[in-house]
Each structure stands twice: as structure tokens, then as C-alpha cells.
CSV table of C-alpha atoms in Angstrom, one decimal:
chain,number,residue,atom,x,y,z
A,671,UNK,CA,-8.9,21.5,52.9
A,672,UNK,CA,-12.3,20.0,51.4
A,673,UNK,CA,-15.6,21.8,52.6
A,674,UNK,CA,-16.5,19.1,54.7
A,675,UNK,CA,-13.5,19.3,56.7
A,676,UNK,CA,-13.8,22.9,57.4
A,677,UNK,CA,-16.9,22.2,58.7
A,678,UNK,CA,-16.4,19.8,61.0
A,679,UNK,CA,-13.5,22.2,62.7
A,680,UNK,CA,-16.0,25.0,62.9
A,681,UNK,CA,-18.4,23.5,64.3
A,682,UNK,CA,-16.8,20.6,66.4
A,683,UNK,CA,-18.8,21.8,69.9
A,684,UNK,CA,-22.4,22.1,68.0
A,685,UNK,CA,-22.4,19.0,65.3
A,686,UNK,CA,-20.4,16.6,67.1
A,687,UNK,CA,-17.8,15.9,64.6
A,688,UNK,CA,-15.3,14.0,65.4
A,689,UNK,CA,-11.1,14.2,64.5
A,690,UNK,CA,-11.1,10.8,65.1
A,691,UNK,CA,-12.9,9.0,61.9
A,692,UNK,CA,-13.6,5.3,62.1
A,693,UNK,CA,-12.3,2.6,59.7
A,694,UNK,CA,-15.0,3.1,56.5
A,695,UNK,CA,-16.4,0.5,53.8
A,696,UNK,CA,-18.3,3.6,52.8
A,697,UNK,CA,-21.0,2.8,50.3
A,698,UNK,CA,-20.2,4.4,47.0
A,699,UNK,CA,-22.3,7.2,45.8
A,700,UNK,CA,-23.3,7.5,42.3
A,701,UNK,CA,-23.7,11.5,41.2
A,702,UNK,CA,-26.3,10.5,39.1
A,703,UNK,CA,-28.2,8.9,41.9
A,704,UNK,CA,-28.6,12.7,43.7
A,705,UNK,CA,-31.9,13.5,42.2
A,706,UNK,CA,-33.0,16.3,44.6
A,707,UNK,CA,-33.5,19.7,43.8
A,708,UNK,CA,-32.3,23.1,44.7
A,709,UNK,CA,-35.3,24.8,46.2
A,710,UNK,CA,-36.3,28.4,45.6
A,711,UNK,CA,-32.7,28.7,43.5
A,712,UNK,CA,-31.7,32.5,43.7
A,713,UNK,CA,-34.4,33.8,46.3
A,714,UNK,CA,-33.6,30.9,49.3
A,715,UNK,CA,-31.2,29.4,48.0
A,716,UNK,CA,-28.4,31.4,47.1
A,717,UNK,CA,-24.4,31.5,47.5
A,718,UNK,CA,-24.3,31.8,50.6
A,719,UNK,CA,-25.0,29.0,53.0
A,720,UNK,CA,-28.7,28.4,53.7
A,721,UNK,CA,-30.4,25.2,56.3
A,722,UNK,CA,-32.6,24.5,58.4
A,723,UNK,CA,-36.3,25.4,56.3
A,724,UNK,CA,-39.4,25.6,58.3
A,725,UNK,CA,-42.8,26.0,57.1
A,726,UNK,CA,-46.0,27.1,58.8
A,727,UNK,CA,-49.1,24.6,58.6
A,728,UNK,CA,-50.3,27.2,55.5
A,729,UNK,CA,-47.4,26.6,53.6
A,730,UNK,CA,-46.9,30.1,52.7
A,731,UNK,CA,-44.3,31.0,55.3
A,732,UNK,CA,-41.2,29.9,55.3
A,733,UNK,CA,-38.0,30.4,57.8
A,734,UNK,CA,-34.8,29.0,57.1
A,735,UNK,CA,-30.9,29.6,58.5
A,736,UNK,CA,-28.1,31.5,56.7
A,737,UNK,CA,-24.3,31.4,58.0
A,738,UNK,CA,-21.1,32.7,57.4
A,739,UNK,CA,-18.3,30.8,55.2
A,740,UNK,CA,-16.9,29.5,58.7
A,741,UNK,CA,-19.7,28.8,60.4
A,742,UNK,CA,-18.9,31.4,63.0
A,743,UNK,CA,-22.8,33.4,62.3
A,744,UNK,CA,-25.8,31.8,61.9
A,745,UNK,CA,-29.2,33.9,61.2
A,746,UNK,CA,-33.0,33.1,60.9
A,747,UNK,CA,-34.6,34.3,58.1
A,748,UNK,CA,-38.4,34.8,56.8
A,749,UNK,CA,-39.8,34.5,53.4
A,750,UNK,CA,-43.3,34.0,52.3
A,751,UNK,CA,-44.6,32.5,49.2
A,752,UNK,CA,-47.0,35.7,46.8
A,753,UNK,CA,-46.9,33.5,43.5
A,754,UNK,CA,-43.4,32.8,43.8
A,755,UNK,CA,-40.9,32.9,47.5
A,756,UNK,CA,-40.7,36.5,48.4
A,757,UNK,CA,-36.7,38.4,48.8
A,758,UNK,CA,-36.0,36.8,52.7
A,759,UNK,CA,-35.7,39.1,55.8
A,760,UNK,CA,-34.2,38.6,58.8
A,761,UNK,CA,-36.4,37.2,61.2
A,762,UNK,CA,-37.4,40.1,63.7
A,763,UNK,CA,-36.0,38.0,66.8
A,764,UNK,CA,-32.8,37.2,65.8
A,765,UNK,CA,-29.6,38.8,63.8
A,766,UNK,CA,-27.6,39.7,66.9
A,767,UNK,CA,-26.7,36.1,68.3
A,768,UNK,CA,-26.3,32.4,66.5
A,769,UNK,CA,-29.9,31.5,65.9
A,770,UNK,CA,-30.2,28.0,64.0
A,771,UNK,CA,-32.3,24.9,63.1
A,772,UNK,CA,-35.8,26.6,63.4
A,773,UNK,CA,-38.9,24.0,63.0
A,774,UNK,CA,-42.5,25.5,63.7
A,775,UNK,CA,-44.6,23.5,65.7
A,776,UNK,CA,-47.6,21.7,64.2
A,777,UNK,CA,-50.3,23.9,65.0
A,778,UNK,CA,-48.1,27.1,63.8
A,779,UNK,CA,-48.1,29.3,67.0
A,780,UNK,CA,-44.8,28.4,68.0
A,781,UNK,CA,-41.1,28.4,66.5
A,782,UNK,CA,-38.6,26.7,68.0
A,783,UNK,CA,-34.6,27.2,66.8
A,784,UNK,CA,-31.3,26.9,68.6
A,785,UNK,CA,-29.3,29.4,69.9
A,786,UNK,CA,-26.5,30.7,71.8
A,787,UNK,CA,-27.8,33.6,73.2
A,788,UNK,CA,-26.9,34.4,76.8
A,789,UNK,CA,-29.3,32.3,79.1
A,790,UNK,CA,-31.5,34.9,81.1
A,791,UNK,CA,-30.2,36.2,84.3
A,792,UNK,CA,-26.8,34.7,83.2
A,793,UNK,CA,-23.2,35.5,81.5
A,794,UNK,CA,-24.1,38.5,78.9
A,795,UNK,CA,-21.3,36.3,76.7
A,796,UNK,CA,-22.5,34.0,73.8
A,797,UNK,CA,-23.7,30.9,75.8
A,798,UNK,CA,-23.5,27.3,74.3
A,799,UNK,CA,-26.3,26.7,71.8
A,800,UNK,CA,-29.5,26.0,74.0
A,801,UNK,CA,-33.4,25.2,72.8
A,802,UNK,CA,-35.4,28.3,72.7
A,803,UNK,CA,-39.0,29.2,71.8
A,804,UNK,CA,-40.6,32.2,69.8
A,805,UNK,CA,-44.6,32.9,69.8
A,806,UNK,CA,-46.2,33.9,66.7
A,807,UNK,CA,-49.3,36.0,67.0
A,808,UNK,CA,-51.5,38.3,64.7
A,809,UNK,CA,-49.2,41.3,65.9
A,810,UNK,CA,-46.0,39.5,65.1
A,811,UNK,CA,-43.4,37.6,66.9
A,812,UNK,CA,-43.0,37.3,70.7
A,813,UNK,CA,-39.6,37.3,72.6
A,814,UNK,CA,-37.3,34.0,72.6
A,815,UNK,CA,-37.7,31.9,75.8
A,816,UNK,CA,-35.6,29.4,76.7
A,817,UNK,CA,-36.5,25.9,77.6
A,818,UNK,CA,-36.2,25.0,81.2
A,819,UNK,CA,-34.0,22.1,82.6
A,820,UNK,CA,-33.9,19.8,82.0
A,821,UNK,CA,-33.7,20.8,78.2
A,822,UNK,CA,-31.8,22.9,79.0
A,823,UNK,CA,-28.1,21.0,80.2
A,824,UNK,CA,-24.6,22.6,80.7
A,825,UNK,CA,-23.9,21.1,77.8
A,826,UNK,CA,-25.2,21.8,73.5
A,827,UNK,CA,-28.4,21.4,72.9
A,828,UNK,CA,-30.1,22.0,69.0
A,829,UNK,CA,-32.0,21.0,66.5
A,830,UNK,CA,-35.3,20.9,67.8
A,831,UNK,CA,-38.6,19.1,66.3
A,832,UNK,CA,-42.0,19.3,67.7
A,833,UNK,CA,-44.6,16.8,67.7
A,834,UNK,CA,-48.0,17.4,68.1
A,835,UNK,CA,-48.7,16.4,71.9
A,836,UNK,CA,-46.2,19.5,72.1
A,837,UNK,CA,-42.9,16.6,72.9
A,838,UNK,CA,-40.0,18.7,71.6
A,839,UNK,CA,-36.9,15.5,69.7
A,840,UNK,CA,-33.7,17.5,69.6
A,841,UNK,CA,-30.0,16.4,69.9
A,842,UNK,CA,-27.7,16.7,73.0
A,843,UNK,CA,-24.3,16.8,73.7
A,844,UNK,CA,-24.9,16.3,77.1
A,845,UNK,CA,-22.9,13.7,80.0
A,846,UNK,CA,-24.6,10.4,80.0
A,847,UNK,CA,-25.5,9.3,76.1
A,848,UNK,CA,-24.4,6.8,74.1
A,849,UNK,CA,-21.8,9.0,72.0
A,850,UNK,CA,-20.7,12.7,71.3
A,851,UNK,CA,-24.0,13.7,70.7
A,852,UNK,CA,-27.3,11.8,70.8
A,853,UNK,CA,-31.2,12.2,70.2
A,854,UNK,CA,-33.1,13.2,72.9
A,855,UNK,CA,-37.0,13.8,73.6
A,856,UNK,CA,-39.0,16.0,75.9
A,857,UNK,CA,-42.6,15.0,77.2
A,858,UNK,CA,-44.4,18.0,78.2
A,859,UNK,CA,-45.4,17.7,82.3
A,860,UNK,CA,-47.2,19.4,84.7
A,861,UNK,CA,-44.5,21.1,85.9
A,862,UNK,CA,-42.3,21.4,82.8
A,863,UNK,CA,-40.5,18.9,80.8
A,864,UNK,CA,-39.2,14.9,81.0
A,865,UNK,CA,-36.2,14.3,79.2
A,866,UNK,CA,-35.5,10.4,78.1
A,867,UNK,CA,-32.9,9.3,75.4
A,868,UNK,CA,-34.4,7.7,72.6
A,869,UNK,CA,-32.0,5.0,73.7
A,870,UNK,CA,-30.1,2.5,71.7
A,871,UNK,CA,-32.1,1.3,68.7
A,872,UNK,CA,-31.3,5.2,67.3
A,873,UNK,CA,-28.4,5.9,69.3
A,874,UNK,CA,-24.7,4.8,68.9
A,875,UNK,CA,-21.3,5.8,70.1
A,876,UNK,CA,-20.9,8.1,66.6
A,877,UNK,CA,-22.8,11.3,66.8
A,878,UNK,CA,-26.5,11.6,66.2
A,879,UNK,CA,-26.9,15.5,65.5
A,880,UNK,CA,-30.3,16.6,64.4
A,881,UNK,CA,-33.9,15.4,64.3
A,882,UNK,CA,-36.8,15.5,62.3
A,883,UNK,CA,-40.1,13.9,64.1
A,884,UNK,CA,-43.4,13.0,62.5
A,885,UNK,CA,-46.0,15.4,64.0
A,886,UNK,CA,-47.9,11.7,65.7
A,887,UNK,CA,-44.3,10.3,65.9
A,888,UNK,CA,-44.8,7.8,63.9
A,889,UNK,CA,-41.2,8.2,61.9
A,890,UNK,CA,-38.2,10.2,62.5
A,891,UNK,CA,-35.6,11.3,60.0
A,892,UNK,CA,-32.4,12.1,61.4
A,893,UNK,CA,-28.5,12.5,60.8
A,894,UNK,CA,-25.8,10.1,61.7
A,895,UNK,CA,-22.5,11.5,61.1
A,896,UNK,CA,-19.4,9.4,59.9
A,897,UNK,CA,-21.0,5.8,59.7
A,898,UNK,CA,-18.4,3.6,57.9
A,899,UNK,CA,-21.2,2.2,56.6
A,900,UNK,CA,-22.9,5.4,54.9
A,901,UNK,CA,-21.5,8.1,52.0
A,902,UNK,CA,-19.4,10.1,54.6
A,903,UNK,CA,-20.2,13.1,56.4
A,904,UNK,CA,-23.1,13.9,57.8
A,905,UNK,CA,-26.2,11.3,56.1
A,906,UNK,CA,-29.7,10.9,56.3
A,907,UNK,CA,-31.3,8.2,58.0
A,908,UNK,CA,-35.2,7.1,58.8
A,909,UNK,CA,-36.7,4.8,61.2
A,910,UNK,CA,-40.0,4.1,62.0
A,911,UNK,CA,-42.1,3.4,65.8
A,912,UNK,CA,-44.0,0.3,66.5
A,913,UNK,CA,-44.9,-1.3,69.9
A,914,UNK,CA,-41.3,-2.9,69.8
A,915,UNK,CA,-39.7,0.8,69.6
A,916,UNK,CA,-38.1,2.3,66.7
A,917,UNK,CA,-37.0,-0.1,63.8
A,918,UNK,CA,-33.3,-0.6,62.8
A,919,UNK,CA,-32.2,3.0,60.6
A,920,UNK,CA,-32.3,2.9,57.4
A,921,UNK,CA,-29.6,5.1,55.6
A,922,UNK,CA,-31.7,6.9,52.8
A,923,UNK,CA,-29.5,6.4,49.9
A,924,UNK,CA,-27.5,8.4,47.3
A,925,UNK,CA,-30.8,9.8,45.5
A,926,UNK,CA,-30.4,12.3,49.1
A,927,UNK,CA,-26.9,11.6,50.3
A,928,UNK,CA,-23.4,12.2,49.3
A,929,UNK,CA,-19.5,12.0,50.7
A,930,UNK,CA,-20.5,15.7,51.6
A,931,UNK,CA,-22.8,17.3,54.6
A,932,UNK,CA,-26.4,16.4,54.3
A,933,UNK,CA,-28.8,17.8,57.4
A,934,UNK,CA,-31.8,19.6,58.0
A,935,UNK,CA,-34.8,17.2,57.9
A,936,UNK,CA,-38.1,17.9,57.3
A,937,UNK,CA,-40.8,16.5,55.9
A,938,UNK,CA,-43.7,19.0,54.4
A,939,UNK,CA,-47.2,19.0,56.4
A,940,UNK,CA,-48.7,16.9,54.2
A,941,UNK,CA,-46.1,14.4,53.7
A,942,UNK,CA,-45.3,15.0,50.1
A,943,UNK,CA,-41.8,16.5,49.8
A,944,UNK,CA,-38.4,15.5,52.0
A,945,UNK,CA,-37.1,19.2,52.7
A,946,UNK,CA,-33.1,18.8,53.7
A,947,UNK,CA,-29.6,20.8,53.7
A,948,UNK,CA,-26.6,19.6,51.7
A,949,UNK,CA,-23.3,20.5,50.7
A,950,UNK,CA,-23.2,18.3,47.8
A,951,UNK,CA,-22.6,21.5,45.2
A,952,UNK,CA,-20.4,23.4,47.2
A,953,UNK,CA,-21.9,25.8,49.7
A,954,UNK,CA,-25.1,25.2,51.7
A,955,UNK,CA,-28.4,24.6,49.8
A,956,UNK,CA,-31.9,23.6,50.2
A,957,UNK,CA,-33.0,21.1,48.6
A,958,UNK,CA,-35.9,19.0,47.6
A,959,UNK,CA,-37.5,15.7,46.8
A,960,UNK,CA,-40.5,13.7,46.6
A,961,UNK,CA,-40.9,11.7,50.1
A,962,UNK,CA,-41.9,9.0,48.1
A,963,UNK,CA,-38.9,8.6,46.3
A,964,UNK,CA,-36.9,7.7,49.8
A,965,UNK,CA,-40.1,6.0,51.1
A,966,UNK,CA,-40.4,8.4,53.8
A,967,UNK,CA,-43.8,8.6,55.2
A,968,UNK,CA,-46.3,6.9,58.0
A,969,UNK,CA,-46.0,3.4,58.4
């Protein structure tokens, strides 16, 4: 069974894959297109499965995912750049439960990651994966909070992104959306949170699974998974916001997507550098390229 395929059985609940694959007229990607490159080879990424990276507004602090063959363990890890990416650790919150897709927010005091860690005053069980938030201070790291409700749903909710007026974009699996899963945002309120779809000019009945925002949400780069009209799997897509709403997506191409898994968006503080996950070389890597390459950046 390919890679991709194991995948989307492991992780059916969490990515929104689908057994059911539409008809395709899938574009055809040319190898020689995929010009990204492995970062950190050896010291991130390694052989075993590695998504998600993160960086603080210094640049010098990195946290990224690790999981097992299956899928079945995902952990946060930190390195930190002293002339070259220092040996990762695990991340001092997390090791015990599935802790995933960790994006700091702009200003740096915050991390936000999925995980399905028992909801507090709940089932002591593995929950679903919910949004949860980790302070970072000069002593260290706080303790993981959950996000209220509405974030919070009885149903999958990952992959968060943070913008700078503190609105948390994430991906739902919850009743009521245009597909499987769909892209979601969170306006801070007095009280909480807002939750609104981003509705149907990023939305569709196949599943949207992940999010990366623009800090002054101006863009968003974001997965789409199974489009007959992308490379297959999971691809990349990018859209930008104008008084109209966001523009139609636009799949990034083959110089970042492949027939395999690609995830994991994130663009680097100062807009340089696409950050994203693929599969394209067998296990999970990070990889790299130059924003303007894709033409990802403010409109």
C-alpha cells in the first residue's frame, strides 16, 4: 500500500481523508519541477517523520512535530539555531499525549498546537484533537490551556494559525461546513471567541485541513486534499483578501506539490522562505523554498 494511502487510513478522523476519491484530471507533476529543499537535513529533518515547523519572531527557535510510522504518536519538539540547528528536545509540555501543528503567535509569547489530550475536568482518555495554548516566558513554558467553545466543538479541531489582532484560522471537522473538514476563524471578544467559516470562496465539499494565515491577513496558504484538479494528495494552495473576500485559490504548483502528502504551511516572519511538510521522498520532511518562487507574499 503506497505511503499516501497509509496515511489517509491513520489519520481519517484528524486530516479528513476521504475513501471515497473523486473522478481526477490530475495535473501532471514533473520531478524536476520539485525544487524545494530538505531543511536542517540530519538535525530536523531526519528518518523519521517531521511537520509542522514553527519559529519564534527571533528566528532562532524552532518547534516542529515528529510521529510514528502509523501516525498513531505525534510529539512537539524544540531546537534552536547556535551557528547551525541544535540536536531537538522534546518540548517540555508535551511527550505524553498527541501534540501537533504548533505555530507561535506573532509576537512570540504564545504557542499554539493541536492535541488530544483529555479536555480538563473531562474523560482522562485521549480526547479528539482540540486547539490548545502554551505561554512562553523567561522561566520557560506555561501549562497547555484549551481554547474555549466555541473553538472548541465535539468534533476535530487542528492546525491552528495566529494572526496578529490575536484571530486564531484553524480547520474543523465540525457539523455545519461545507465538507469533511473546513477552515475556520476565531475573532478574539470580550468574552472569548467568535467563530465564522471562511465560507465558500475557500471552502468546498472536499476537505480543507490546515491553515497558514498572514500575520495582517492579508493571504492564507492552505491544503486542499484530493482536488481532481491538483497532483493528488494533500496540495498547497494560496489566496489572497481584498474588499471582495478572498480571491479564487490558486494551487501552487509542482515546484512545492507532488501525487504525495504536502502540508504544514508557513511562511517565515519576514516573508522570504515557504516552510511546508511533504512526503514526496518517502517519510515526512521539512522542506524549503523561496516565497518568491510560488509568489507567495502580500498583495
Amino acid at each position: 500500500m503506497k505511503m499516501r494511502h497509509l496515511l489517509c487510513a491513520a489519520v481519517m478522523v484528524v486530516l479528513g481523508c476521504t475513501s471515497e476519491r473523486p473522478a481526477r484530471s490530475l495535473q501532471t507533476a514533473d520531478p524536476e519541477a520539485f525544487s524545494a529543499e530538505v531543511f536542517a537535513a540530519g538535525i530536523v529533518s531526519s528518518d523519521q517523520g517531521e511537520s509542522w515547523i514553527s519559529f519564534d519572531p527571533s528566528g532562532d527557535l524552532a518547534v516542529f512535530g515528529r510521529h510514528n510510522a502509523n501516525w498513531g504518536e505525534h510529539t512537539l519538539y524544540v531546537t534552536r539555531r547556535e551557528g547551525g540547528w541544535s540536536d531537538p528536545v522534546v518540548a517540555p509540555f508535551s511527550g505524553t499525549y498527541g501534540d501537533r501543528g504548533a505555530r507561535f503567535s506573532p509576537d512570540g509569547r504564545l504557542l499554539f498546537f493541536s492535541s488530544n489530550r483529555p479536555r480538563p475536568g473531562g474523560d482522562p482518555e485521549p480526547a479528539d484533537y482540540n486547539l490548545w495554548v502554551v505561554e512562553r516566558t523567561a522561566e520557560g513554558w506555561g501549562a497547555p490551556q484549551l481554547l474555549p467553545a466555541p473553538v472548541a466543538s465535539p468534533a476535530a479541531d487542528a492546525h491552528p494559525s495566529i494572526a496578529a489582532d490575536g484571530t486564531v484560522y484553524f480547520a474543523s471537522g465540525r457539523a455545519g461546513g461545507a465538507g469533511e473538514w473546513d477552515l475556520y476563524l476565531a475573532r478574539p471578544t470580550s468574552d472569548g471567541y467568535a467563530v465564522e467559516s471562511l465560507g465558500p470562496d475557500i471552502n468546498t465539499p472536499l476537505p480543507e485541513t490546515d491553515v497558514y494565515v498572514d500575520p495582517q491577513q492579508r493571504f492564507l496558504v492552505f491544503v486542499r486534499t484530493n482536488d481532481p484538479s491538483g497532483f493528488g494528495g494533500d496540495d498547497l494552495y494560496y489566496s489572497e483578501r481584498s474588499e471582495d473576500g478572498w480571491s479564487a485559490p490558486r494551487n501552487l504548483g509542482d515546484a512545492v506539490n507532488t501525487p504525495e502528502y504536502e502540508y504544514g504551511p508557513l511562511v517565515s516572519w519576514d516573508g522570504s522562505r515557504l516552510y511546508f511538510t511533504s512526503h514526496a521522498n518517502g517519510p515526512a520532511d521539512l522542506y524549503e523554498i523561496a516565497a518568491q518562487e510560488v509568489a507567495v507574499g502580500a498583495p
